[in-house]
Short mmCIF file of C-alpha atoms in Angstrom, two decimals:
data_model
loop_
_atom_site.label_atom_id
_atom_site.label_comp_id
_atom_site.label_asym_id
_atom_site.label_seq_id
_atom_site.Cartn_x
_atom_site.Cartn_y
_atom_site.Cartn_z
CA UNK T 24 32.94 -51.87 107.29
CA UNK T 25 35.78 -49.23 108.28
CA UNK T 26 35.39 -45.71 107.67
CA UNK T 27 39.01 -44.40 106.92
CA UNK T 28 40.70 -41.24 105.85
CA UNK T 29 39.94 -42.20 101.95
CA UNK T 30 36.27 -42.24 102.53
CA UNK T 31 36.15 -38.56 104.09
CA UNK T 32 38.70 -37.36 101.61
CA UNK T 33 36.56 -38.80 98.58
CA UNK T 34 33.78 -36.73 99.87
CA UNK T 35 35.75 -33.47 100.14
CA UNK T 36 37.24 -34.07 96.59
CA UNK T 37 33.57 -34.39 95.29
CA UNK T 38 32.43 -31.28 97.03
CA UNK T 39 35.36 -29.35 96.24
CA UNK T 40 35.06 -30.45 92.53
CA UNK T 41 31.23 -29.34 92.16
CA UNK T 42 31.86 -26.24 93.81
CA UNK T 43 34.76 -25.26 91.32
CA UNK T 44 32.48 -26.44 88.40
CA UNK T 45 29.88 -24.17 89.86
CA UNK T 46 32.24 -21.20 90.22
CA UNK T 47 33.70 -21.66 86.79
CA UNK T 48 30.11 -22.02 85.38
CA UNK T 49 31.07 -25.40 83.72
CA UNK T 50 28.15 -27.84 83.24
CA UNK T 51 27.25 -30.53 83.85
CA UNK T 52 29.34 -30.58 87.48
CA UNK T 53 28.37 -34.23 87.61
CA UNK T 54 31.28 -35.16 85.48
CA UNK T 55 33.89 -33.46 87.64
CA UNK T 56 32.20 -35.29 90.69
CA UNK T 57 32.51 -38.68 89.08
CA UNK T 58 36.27 -37.91 88.00
CA UNK T 59 37.06 -37.12 91.66
CA UNK T 60 35.58 -40.40 92.77
CA UNK T 61 37.77 -42.31 90.26
CA UNK T 62 40.78 -40.47 91.07
CA UNK T 63 41.18 -41.06 94.72
CA UNK T 64 43.99 -43.33 95.02
CA UNK T 65 45.36 -45.07 98.13
CA UNK T 66 48.84 -43.71 98.03
CA UNK T 67 50.56 -40.24 96.67
CA UNK T 68 52.80 -41.73 94.14
CA UNK T 69 49.51 -43.64 92.56
CA UNK T 70 47.79 -40.35 92.65
CA UNK T 71 50.53 -38.46 90.82
CA UNK T 72 50.75 -41.47 88.43
CA UNK T 73 46.96 -41.50 88.05
CA UNK T 74 46.58 -37.76 87.44
CA UNK T 75 49.38 -38.12 84.65
CA UNK T 76 47.87 -41.15 83.01
CA UNK T 77 44.34 -39.73 83.23
CA UNK T 78 45.58 -36.58 81.52
CA UNK T 79 47.42 -38.34 78.70
CA UNK T 80 44.15 -40.78 78.07
CA UNK T 81 41.61 -38.35 78.51
CA UNK T 82 43.27 -35.59 76.29
CA UNK T 83 43.62 -38.57 73.43
CA UNK T 84 40.03 -39.79 74.26
CA UNK T 85 38.68 -36.31 74.07
CA UNK T 86 40.36 -35.80 70.59
CA UNK T 87 39.12 -39.09 68.95
CA UNK T 88 35.49 -38.34 70.50
CA UNK T 89 35.76 -34.60 69.05
CA UNK T 90 36.78 -35.76 65.64
CA UNK T 91 34.34 -38.65 65.32
CA UNK T 92 31.40 -36.39 66.73
CA UNK T 93 32.08 -34.02 63.76
CA UNK T 94 31.34 -36.72 61.27
CA UNK T 95 28.92 -39.01 63.23
CA UNK T 96 27.15 -36.55 65.52
CA UNK T 97 25.39 -38.70 68.43
CA UNK T 98 25.60 -42.02 66.54
CA UNK T 99 25.22 -44.61 69.36
CA UNK T 100 27.25 -46.93 66.88
CA UNK T 101 29.90 -44.54 66.39
CA UNK T 102 30.00 -43.97 70.10
CA UNK T 103 30.64 -47.59 70.82
CA UNK T 104 33.57 -47.64 68.16
CA UNK T 105 35.40 -44.92 69.48
CA UNK T 106 35.01 -46.44 73.11
CA UNK T 107 36.41 -49.65 71.83
CA UNK T 108 39.36 -47.69 70.00
CA UNK T 109 40.08 -45.47 73.25
CA UNK T 110 40.06 -48.87 75.54
CA UNK T 111 42.50 -50.68 73.03
CA UNK T 112 44.95 -47.64 73.15
CA UNK T 113 44.79 -47.43 76.88
CA UNK T 114 45.45 -51.19 77.17
CA UNK T 115 48.45 -50.47 74.43
CA UNK T 116 49.70 -47.60 76.60
CA UNK T 117 49.30 -49.71 79.91
CA UNK T 118 47.14 -47.29 81.51
CA UNK T 119 44.48 -49.66 82.28
CA UNK T 120 43.15 -48.13 85.33
CA UNK T 121 42.45 -44.97 83.42
CA UNK T 122 39.91 -46.69 81.03
CA UNK T 123 36.66 -45.96 83.16
CA UNK T 124 36.93 -42.35 83.52
CA UNK T 125 38.18 -41.92 79.93
CA UNK T 126 35.29 -43.55 78.59
CA UNK T 127 33.17 -41.07 80.68
CA UNK T 128 35.14 -38.19 78.94
CA UNK T 129 34.37 -39.95 75.52
CA UNK T 130 30.80 -40.33 75.73
CA UNK T 131 30.47 -36.68 77.25
CA UNK T 132 32.35 -35.34 74.38
CA UNK T 133 30.60 -36.99 71.58
CA UNK T 134 27.30 -35.70 73.31
CA UNK T 135 28.54 -32.36 72.27
CA UNK T 136 28.33 -33.64 68.79
CA UNK T 137 31.80 -31.90 67.45
CA UNK T 138 31.45 -28.57 68.92
CA UNK T 139 34.77 -27.87 70.16
CA UNK T 140 33.82 -25.45 72.94
CA UNK T 141 31.48 -27.88 74.71
CA UNK T 142 34.02 -30.70 74.24
CA UNK T 143 36.67 -28.48 75.78
CA UNK T 144 34.11 -27.79 78.72
CA UNK T 145 33.75 -31.67 79.15
CA UNK T 146 37.38 -32.22 79.21
CA UNK T 147 38.04 -29.50 81.77
CA UNK T 148 35.23 -30.83 84.24
CA UNK T 149 37.15 -34.33 84.09
CA UNK T 150 40.48 -32.50 84.90
CA UNK T 151 38.79 -30.40 87.37
CA UNK T 152 37.64 -33.65 89.29
CA UNK T 153 41.11 -35.48 88.92
CA UNK T 154 43.02 -32.36 90.13
CA UNK T 155 40.59 -31.75 93.27
CA UNK T 156 41.10 -35.68 93.99
CA UNK T 157 45.02 -35.28 93.87
CA UNK T 158 45.08 -32.09 96.00
CA UNK T 159 42.85 -33.32 98.69
CA UNK T 160 44.86 -36.78 98.57
CA UNK T 161 48.39 -35.02 99.17
CA UNK T 162 46.90 -32.31 101.59
CA UNK T 163 44.38 -33.78 104.04
CA UNK T 164 45.68 -37.11 105.87
CA UNK T 165 48.11 -38.08 103.42
CA UNK T 166 48.41 -41.87 102.84
CA UNK T 167 51.41 -43.21 105.21
CA UNK T 168 51.73 -47.03 104.00
CA UNK T 169 54.81 -47.57 105.85
CA UNK T 170 53.05 -46.51 109.15
CA UNK T 171 50.00 -48.32 108.16
CA UNK T 172 52.13 -51.40 107.41
CA UNK T 173 54.00 -51.58 110.79
CA UNK T 174 50.67 -50.98 112.94
CA UNK T 175 48.98 -53.68 110.71
CA UNK T 176 51.86 -56.19 111.40
CA UNK T 177 51.27 -55.93 115.34
CA UNK T 178 47.65 -56.83 114.84
CA UNK T 179 47.88 -59.35 112.63
CA UNK T 180 50.63 -61.23 114.40
CA UNK T 181 48.37 -60.98 117.64
CA UNK T 182 45.52 -62.79 115.73
CA UNK T 183 47.97 -65.26 114.29
CA UNK T 184 49.71 -66.24 117.48
CA UNK T 185 46.45 -66.95 119.18
CA UNK T 186 45.29 -69.37 116.25
CA UNK T 187 48.80 -71.01 116.34
CA UNK T 188 48.77 -71.51 120.14
CA UNK T 189 45.28 -73.01 120.07
CA UNK T 190 45.34 -75.18 116.73
CA UNK T 191 47.40 -77.92 118.04
CA UNK T 192 45.58 -78.38 121.46
CA UNK T 193 42.25 -77.98 119.73
CA UNK T 194 41.04 -75.67 122.15
CA UNK T 195 39.27 -73.37 120.15
CA UNK T 196 35.78 -73.78 118.66
CA UNK T 197 35.79 -74.88 115.12
CA UNK T 198 33.54 -72.46 113.88
CA UNK T 199 35.66 -69.48 115.90
CA UNK T 200 38.63 -70.90 113.98
CA UNK T 201 37.28 -71.08 110.52
CA UNK T 202 36.35 -67.39 111.07
CA UNK T 203 39.34 -66.32 112.31
CA UNK T 204 41.52 -68.13 109.90
CA UNK T 205 39.43 -66.19 107.06
CA UNK T 206 39.87 -63.14 108.76
CA UNK T 207 43.79 -63.61 108.99
CA UNK T 208 43.99 -64.28 105.24
CA UNK T 209 41.78 -61.43 104.46
CA UNK T 210 44.35 -59.23 106.74
CA UNK T 211 47.32 -60.67 104.76
CA UNK T 212 45.88 -59.71 101.50
CA UNK T 213 45.51 -56.00 102.77
CA UNK T 214 49.26 -56.15 104.07
CA UNK T 215 50.44 -57.45 100.86
CA UNK T 216 48.66 -54.23 99.18
CA UNK T 217 50.18 -52.02 101.81
CA UNK T 218 53.77 -53.42 101.12
CA UNK T 219 53.30 -52.77 97.28
CA UNK T 220 52.16 -49.06 97.94
CA UNK T 221 55.09 -48.84 100.49
CA UNK T 222 57.56 -50.21 98.10
CA UNK T 223 56.11 -47.72 95.06
CA UNK T 224 56.45 -44.66 97.59
CA UNK T 225 60.02 -45.52 98.47
CA UNK T 226 61.35 -46.21 95.06
CA UNK T 227 59.50 -44.23 92.88
CA UNK T 228 59.27 -41.00 95.05
CA UNK T 229 61.89 -40.98 97.89
CA UNK T 230 64.78 -42.59 95.78
CA UNK T 231 66.41 -45.80 96.76
CA UNK T 232 68.85 -44.99 99.53
CA UNK T 233 70.64 -48.00 101.59
CA UNK T 234 68.55 -47.61 104.71
CA UNK T 235 65.21 -47.43 102.49
CA UNK T 236 66.58 -50.63 100.75
CA UNK T 237 67.04 -52.32 103.89
CA UNK T 238 63.66 -51.26 105.18
CA UNK T 239 61.92 -52.88 102.35
CA UNK T 240 64.02 -56.01 102.40
CA UNK T 241 62.84 -56.39 106.21
CA UNK T 242 59.32 -55.33 105.39
CA UNK T 243 59.14 -58.12 102.82
CA UNK T 244 60.83 -60.78 104.94
CA UNK T 245 58.17 -59.85 107.65
CA UNK T 246 55.37 -60.42 105.12
CA UNK T 247 56.64 -63.74 104.14
CA UNK T 248 56.81 -64.69 107.72
CA UNK T 249 53.34 -64.00 108.19
CA UNK T 250 52.44 -66.00 105.21
CA UNK T 251 54.17 -69.06 106.33
CA UNK T 252 52.50 -68.98 109.82
CA UNK T 253 49.21 -69.06 107.93
CA UNK T 254 50.57 -72.13 106.08
CA UNK T 255 51.30 -73.69 109.40
CA UNK T 256 47.61 -73.32 110.22
CA UNK T 257 46.49 -74.59 106.84
CA UNK T 258 48.64 -77.77 107.19
CA UNK T 259 47.58 -78.46 110.85
CA UNK T 260 43.96 -78.15 109.85
CA UNK T 261 44.37 -80.40 106.73
CA UNK T 262 46.58 -83.16 108.14
CA UNK T 263 47.39 -83.04 111.74
CA UNK T 264 44.23 -84.51 113.17
CA UNK T 265 43.47 -86.88 110.38
CA UNK T 266 47.06 -88.42 111.20
CA UNK T 267 45.59 -89.25 114.65
CA UNK T 268 48.58 -87.92 116.73
CA UNK T 269 49.39 -89.46 120.15
CA UNK T 270 49.31 -87.32 123.34
CA UNK T 271 53.25 -87.41 123.30
CA UNK T 272 52.95 -85.88 119.78
CA UNK T 273 50.72 -83.27 120.77
CA UNK T 274 53.01 -82.10 123.29
CA UNK T 275 56.20 -82.31 121.13
CA UNK T 276 54.24 -80.19 118.37
CA UNK T 277 52.64 -77.83 120.76
CA UNK T 278 55.93 -77.12 122.69
CA UNK T 279 57.87 -76.46 119.54
CA UNK T 280 54.87 -74.10 118.24
CA UNK T 281 55.16 -72.01 121.16
CA UNK T 282 59.00 -71.62 121.02
CA UNK T 283 58.30 -70.46 117.19
CA UNK T 284 55.73 -67.84 118.29
CA UNK T 285 57.92 -66.47 120.96
CA UNK T 286 61.02 -66.36 118.55
CA UNK T 287 58.69 -64.68 116.24
CA UNK T 288 57.40 -62.06 118.87
CA UNK T 289 61.12 -61.78 119.76
CA UNK T 290 62.50 -60.69 116.43
CA UNK T 291 59.34 -58.21 116.16
CA UNK T 292 60.14 -56.58 119.29
CA UNK T 293 64.14 -56.56 118.30
CA UNK T 294 63.14 -54.61 115.29
CA UNK T 295 61.37 -51.96 117.09
CA UNK T 296 64.33 -51.77 119.31
CA UNK T 297 62.10 -52.67 122.52
CA UNK T 298 64.54 -55.43 123.67
CA UNK T 299 68.23 -55.44 125.18
CA UNK T 300 70.84 -55.88 123.34
CA UNK T 301 71.91 -59.18 125.29
CA UNK T 302 68.40 -60.47 124.70
CA UNK T 303 68.84 -62.91 122.04
CA UNK T 304 68.26 -66.86 121.42
CA UNK T 305 68.05 -66.94 117.81
CA UNK T 306 70.74 -69.56 117.31
CA UNK T 307 69.35 -71.67 119.83
CA UNK T 308 65.90 -71.86 118.11
CA UNK T 309 67.38 -72.65 114.66
CA UNK T 310 69.19 -75.60 116.39
CA UNK T 311 65.96 -76.82 118.02
CA UNK T 312 64.03 -76.19 114.56
CA UNK T 313 66.63 -78.44 112.88
CA UNK T 314 66.56 -81.21 115.71
CA UNK T 315 62.57 -81.11 115.58
CA UNK T 316 62.50 -81.98 111.83
CA UNK T 317 65.53 -84.75 112.43
CA UNK T 318 63.60 -86.17 115.36
CA UNK T 319 60.29 -86.27 113.44
CA UNK T 320 61.92 -87.99 110.25
CA UNK T 321 63.82 -90.53 112.60
CA UNK T 322 60.53 -91.51 114.07
CA UNK T 323 59.21 -92.17 110.66
CA UNK T 324 61.02 -95.75 110.38
CA UNK T 325 59.82 -96.75 114.11
CA UNK T 326 55.80 -95.83 113.50
CA UNK T 327 55.19 -94.97 109.93
CA UNK T 328 51.42 -95.04 110.37
CA UNK T 329 50.28 -91.22 110.21
CA UNK T 330 53.83 -89.89 109.76
CA UNK T 331 53.51 -88.68 106.19
CA UNK T 332 50.53 -86.25 107.32
CA UNK T 333 52.59 -85.26 110.25
CA UNK T 334 55.89 -84.70 108.34
CA UNK T 335 53.75 -82.23 106.11
CA UNK T 336 52.84 -80.21 109.13
CA UNK T 337 56.51 -80.42 110.62
CA UNK T 338 57.73 -79.26 107.42
CA UNK T 339 55.38 -76.17 107.42
CA UNK T 340 56.63 -75.51 110.87
CA UNK T 341 60.14 -75.89 110.04
CA UNK T 342 59.79 -73.45 107.10
CA UNK T 343 58.15 -71.08 109.39
CA UNK T 344 61.10 -71.31 111.84
CA UNK T 345 63.42 -70.91 108.89
CA UNK T 346 62.01 -67.72 107.81
CA UNK T 347 62.04 -66.26 111.46
CA UNK T 348 65.60 -66.83 111.61
CA UNK T 349 66.20 -65.20 108.17
CA UNK T 350 64.15 -62.17 109.39
CA UNK T 351 66.33 -62.17 112.64
CA UNK T 352 69.50 -62.14 110.66
CA UNK T 353 67.93 -59.19 108.48
CA UNK T 354 66.81 -57.15 111.46
CA UNK T 355 70.42 -57.44 112.95
CA UNK T 356 71.76 -56.58 109.48
CA UNK T 357 69.50 -53.49 109.65
CA UNK T 358 70.65 -52.44 113.08
CA UNK T 359 74.21 -52.90 112.16
CA UNK T 360 73.60 -50.60 109.02
CA UNK T 361 72.17 -47.70 110.88
CA UNK T 362 75.02 -47.92 113.52
CA UNK T 363 77.60 -47.80 110.84
CA UNK T 364 75.79 -44.63 108.87
CA UNK T 365 75.64 -43.07 112.22
CA UNK T 366 79.12 -43.31 113.35
CA UNK T 367 80.72 -41.09 110.69
CA UNK T 368 78.29 -38.24 111.50
CA UNK T 369 78.92 -38.74 115.26
CA UNK T 370 82.52 -38.38 114.71
CA UNK T 371 82.07 -35.36 112.31
CA UNK T 372 80.09 -33.53 114.99
CA UNK T 373 82.64 -34.33 117.86
CA UNK T 374 85.47 -32.83 115.69
CA UNK T 375 83.21 -29.81 115.03
CA UNK T 376 82.75 -29.24 118.72
CA UNK T 377 86.37 -29.57 119.37
CA UNK T 378 87.22 -26.99 116.85
#
């Protein structure tokens, strides 16, 4: 288990909520603590969105609970019916994530048996907890999905390239391969979530300028390429060895896999601006990727045994290379876009210096 910033921030938010509740003499403070736990979100946008949604659904839930409490007091059936109504309303408002905490508020308010002062006390406790979580999330180690995405790409590629380099040669132990492949699959799920958080941050909070849109497109393609790499591993594991390939076929597939991995690494380094401008072999790899698939299809008529399974693996490798080539073009377009945006600014600065 990784103890990240969110773990520490949750603890700080709970402590702050309890302290403020005690300072304001609101009881029971545990409601504020529970609200703070529920309200801690993985991004600033989601924290703000959650805060607004909870404000609406909690006020709505508290109003229903207060009204029901006046007529039915602490009747357990009435509490259950009000909870059902609040759940339906939250779903209708498309605020599913707020249901848990809103129901805590509903039960706490109905416990007050229609006393509006107690009901207001319970509602304010929930809002204190939500507010504390939002403030702590923004001020203490604010989430940075973009930086986290970029860092995670590097570590996932290292793990994936090792598996791809050894899967055809069958050098890695079977148990190790299974464990590493499952770890890679989980890492890609986490990376996909990071992308969604980053997309929300850029589109909802920071606007959608051309530079940010280009970044999103490149990052989305990076994620797709990683997924295609996992598909290659799955195809090799499922079909390659069952086709009983010859030693010559092993060499052919292994060599082409190595070229694709190096090309992938090359494009990632290019995006990070770590390569010389003259360092480019994208067109050659694209042509070799096409030729690899053509050669395999030509060999089918000569030796059809096992070629159907090998063609599935080859198709996965071809698609992996094709998506890398698309990523390469997007990276070049992104770099050209940055240059085009900088040039007018540089010209303006020069004219100001001349004056």
